Amino acid sequence: MIRILSIPNMEKFLAVVDQSRGEVSIRLSDQTQIDLKRDHTARQLLRKMEPGGGGLELFVSDSADMAALIAYLVGAAREACASRSR
């Protein structure tokens, strides 16, 4: 599990999710876990929501997928910081 506080570019994030080998899911505040790869409604919900102070819990079924997701998040954070400093 990883807690995400911000997703700067949702479409790029979902592209990484699509390329993952296993399931990628988020846990909602009511403890429901929904699969972002298979559930179109979950993807639409994610596009509309802000992680907020508590963040968003992200789960992967294949641990190898975590590296790609973390690489995306780190890269997106670097891009956001670079664009703010310009």
Tab-separated table of N, CA and C in Angstrom, residues 5-36:
chain	number	residue	atom	x	y	z
A	5	LEU	N	-0.777	11.704	-1.893
A	5	LEU	CA	-1.337	12.978	-1.460
A	5	LEU	C	-1.741	13.860	-2.636
A	6	SER	N	-1.167	13.604	-3.802
A	6	SER	CA	-1.462	14.418	-4.971
A	6	SER	C	-1.191	13.617	-6.244
A	7	ILE	N	-2.024	13.831	-7.247
A	7	ILE	CA	-1.810	13.232	-8.565
A	7	ILE	C	-1.839	14.376	-9.566
A	8	PRO	N	-0.670	14.906	-9.945
A	8	PRO	CA	-0.611	16.095	-10.791
A	8	PRO	C	-1.223	15.926	-12.190
A	9	ASN	N	-1.047	14.761	-12.783
A	9	ASN	CA	-1.582	14.528	-14.125
A	9	ASN	C	-2.312	13.186	-14.109
A	10	MET	N	-3.611	13.256	-13.982
A	10	MET	CA	-4.411	12.036	-13.826
A	10	MET	C	-4.318	11.121	-15.043
A	11	GLU	N	-4.320	11.679	-16.233
A	11	GLU	CA	-4.283	10.825	-17.428
A	11	GLU	C	-2.970	10.053	-17.527
A	12	LYS	N	-1.862	10.698	-17.200
A	12	LYS	CA	-0.570	9.984	-17.195
A	12	LYS	C	-0.558	8.915	-16.107
A	13	PHE	N	-1.123	9.252	-14.949
A	13	PHE	CA	-1.194	8.277	-13.860
A	13	PHE	C	-2.008	7.060	-14.302
A	14	LEU	N	-3.161	7.291	-14.918
A	14	LEU	CA	-4.007	6.172	-15.361
A	14	LEU	C	-3.344	5.369	-16.482
A	15	ALA	N	-2.503	6.012	-17.283
A	15	ALA	CA	-1.753	5.272	-18.307
A	15	ALA	C	-0.774	4.304	-17.640
A	16	VAL	N	-0.144	4.730	-16.540
A	16	VAL	CA	0.752	3.838	-15.792
A	16	VAL	C	-0.060	2.698	-15.189
A	17	VAL	N	-1.229	3.019	-14.659
A	17	VAL	CA	-2.123	1.977	-14.110
A	17	VAL	C	-2.455	0.965	-15.203
A	18	ASP	N	-2.803	1.442	-16.404
A	18	ASP	CA	-3.165	0.545	-17.509
A	18	ASP	C	-2.025	-0.392	-17.897
A	19	GLN	N	-0.793	0.077	-17.750
A	19	GLN	CA	0.367	-0.728	-18.134
A	19	GLN	C	0.793	-1.715	-17.047
A	20	SER	N	0.214	-1.610	-15.884
A	20	SER	CA	0.605	-2.508	-14.801
A	20	SER	C	0.182	-3.946	-15.104
A	21	ARG	N	0.915	-4.884	-14.536
A	21	ARG	CA	0.643	-6.304	-14.799
A	21	ARG	C	-0.512	-6.829	-13.968
A	22	GLY	N	-0.618	-6.368	-12.745
A	22	GLY	CA	-1.664	-6.852	-11.841
A	22	GLY	C	-2.757	-5.822	-11.631
A	23	GLU	N	-3.554	-6.057	-10.611
A	23	GLU	CA	-4.620	-5.129	-10.261
A	23	GLU	C	-4.036	-3.913	-9.554
A	24	VAL	N	-4.650	-2.772	-9.780
A	24	VAL	CA	-4.308	-1.541	-9.078
A	24	VAL	C	-5.624	-1.006	-8.534
A	25	SER	N	-5.699	-0.857	-7.234
A	25	SER	CA	-6.965	-0.429	-6.650
A	25	SER	C	-6.744	0.665	-5.616
A	26	ILE	N	-7.836	1.376	-5.327
A	26	ILE	CA	-7.820	2.392	-4.288
A	26	ILE	C	-8.842	2.002	-3.228
A	27	ARG	N	-8.619	2.489	-2.016
A	27	ARG	CA	-9.558	2.242	-0.929
A	27	ARG	C	-10.301	3.540	-0.649
A	28	LEU	N	-11.614	3.451	-0.665
A	28	LEU	CA	-12.451	4.606	-0.389
A	28	LEU	C	-12.610	4.801	1.115
A	29	SER	N	-13.182	5.937	1.494
A	29	SER	CA	-13.328	6.257	2.921
A	29	SER	C	-14.201	5.252	3.658
A	30	ASP	N	-15.119	4.573	2.950
A	30	ASP	CA	-15.961	3.554	3.602
A	30	ASP	C	-15.293	2.179	3.621
A	31	GLN	N	-13.996	2.149	3.288
A	31	GLN	CA	-13.157	0.946	3.272
A	31	GLN	C	-13.401	0.036	2.078
A	32	THR	N	-14.235	0.452	1.128
A	32	THR	CA	-14.431	-0.290	-0.110
A	32	THR	C	-13.182	-0.155	-0.961
A	33	GLN	N	-12.723	-1.264	-1.529
A	33	GLN	CA	-11.571	-1.248	-2.413
A	33	GLN	C	-12.065	-1.441	-3.839
A	34	ILE	N	-11.668	-0.525	-4.754
A	34	ILE	CA	-12.129	-0.604	-6.139
A	34	ILE	C	-10.938	-0.664	-7.094
A	35	ASP	N	-11.073	-1.480	-8.129
A	35	ASP	CA	-10.009	-1.746	-9.090
A	35	ASP	C	-10.016	-0.681	-10.192
A	36	LEU	N	-8.912	0.031	-10.319
A	36	LEU	CA	-8.814	1.092	-11.320
A	36	LEU	C	-8.610	0.566	-12.740
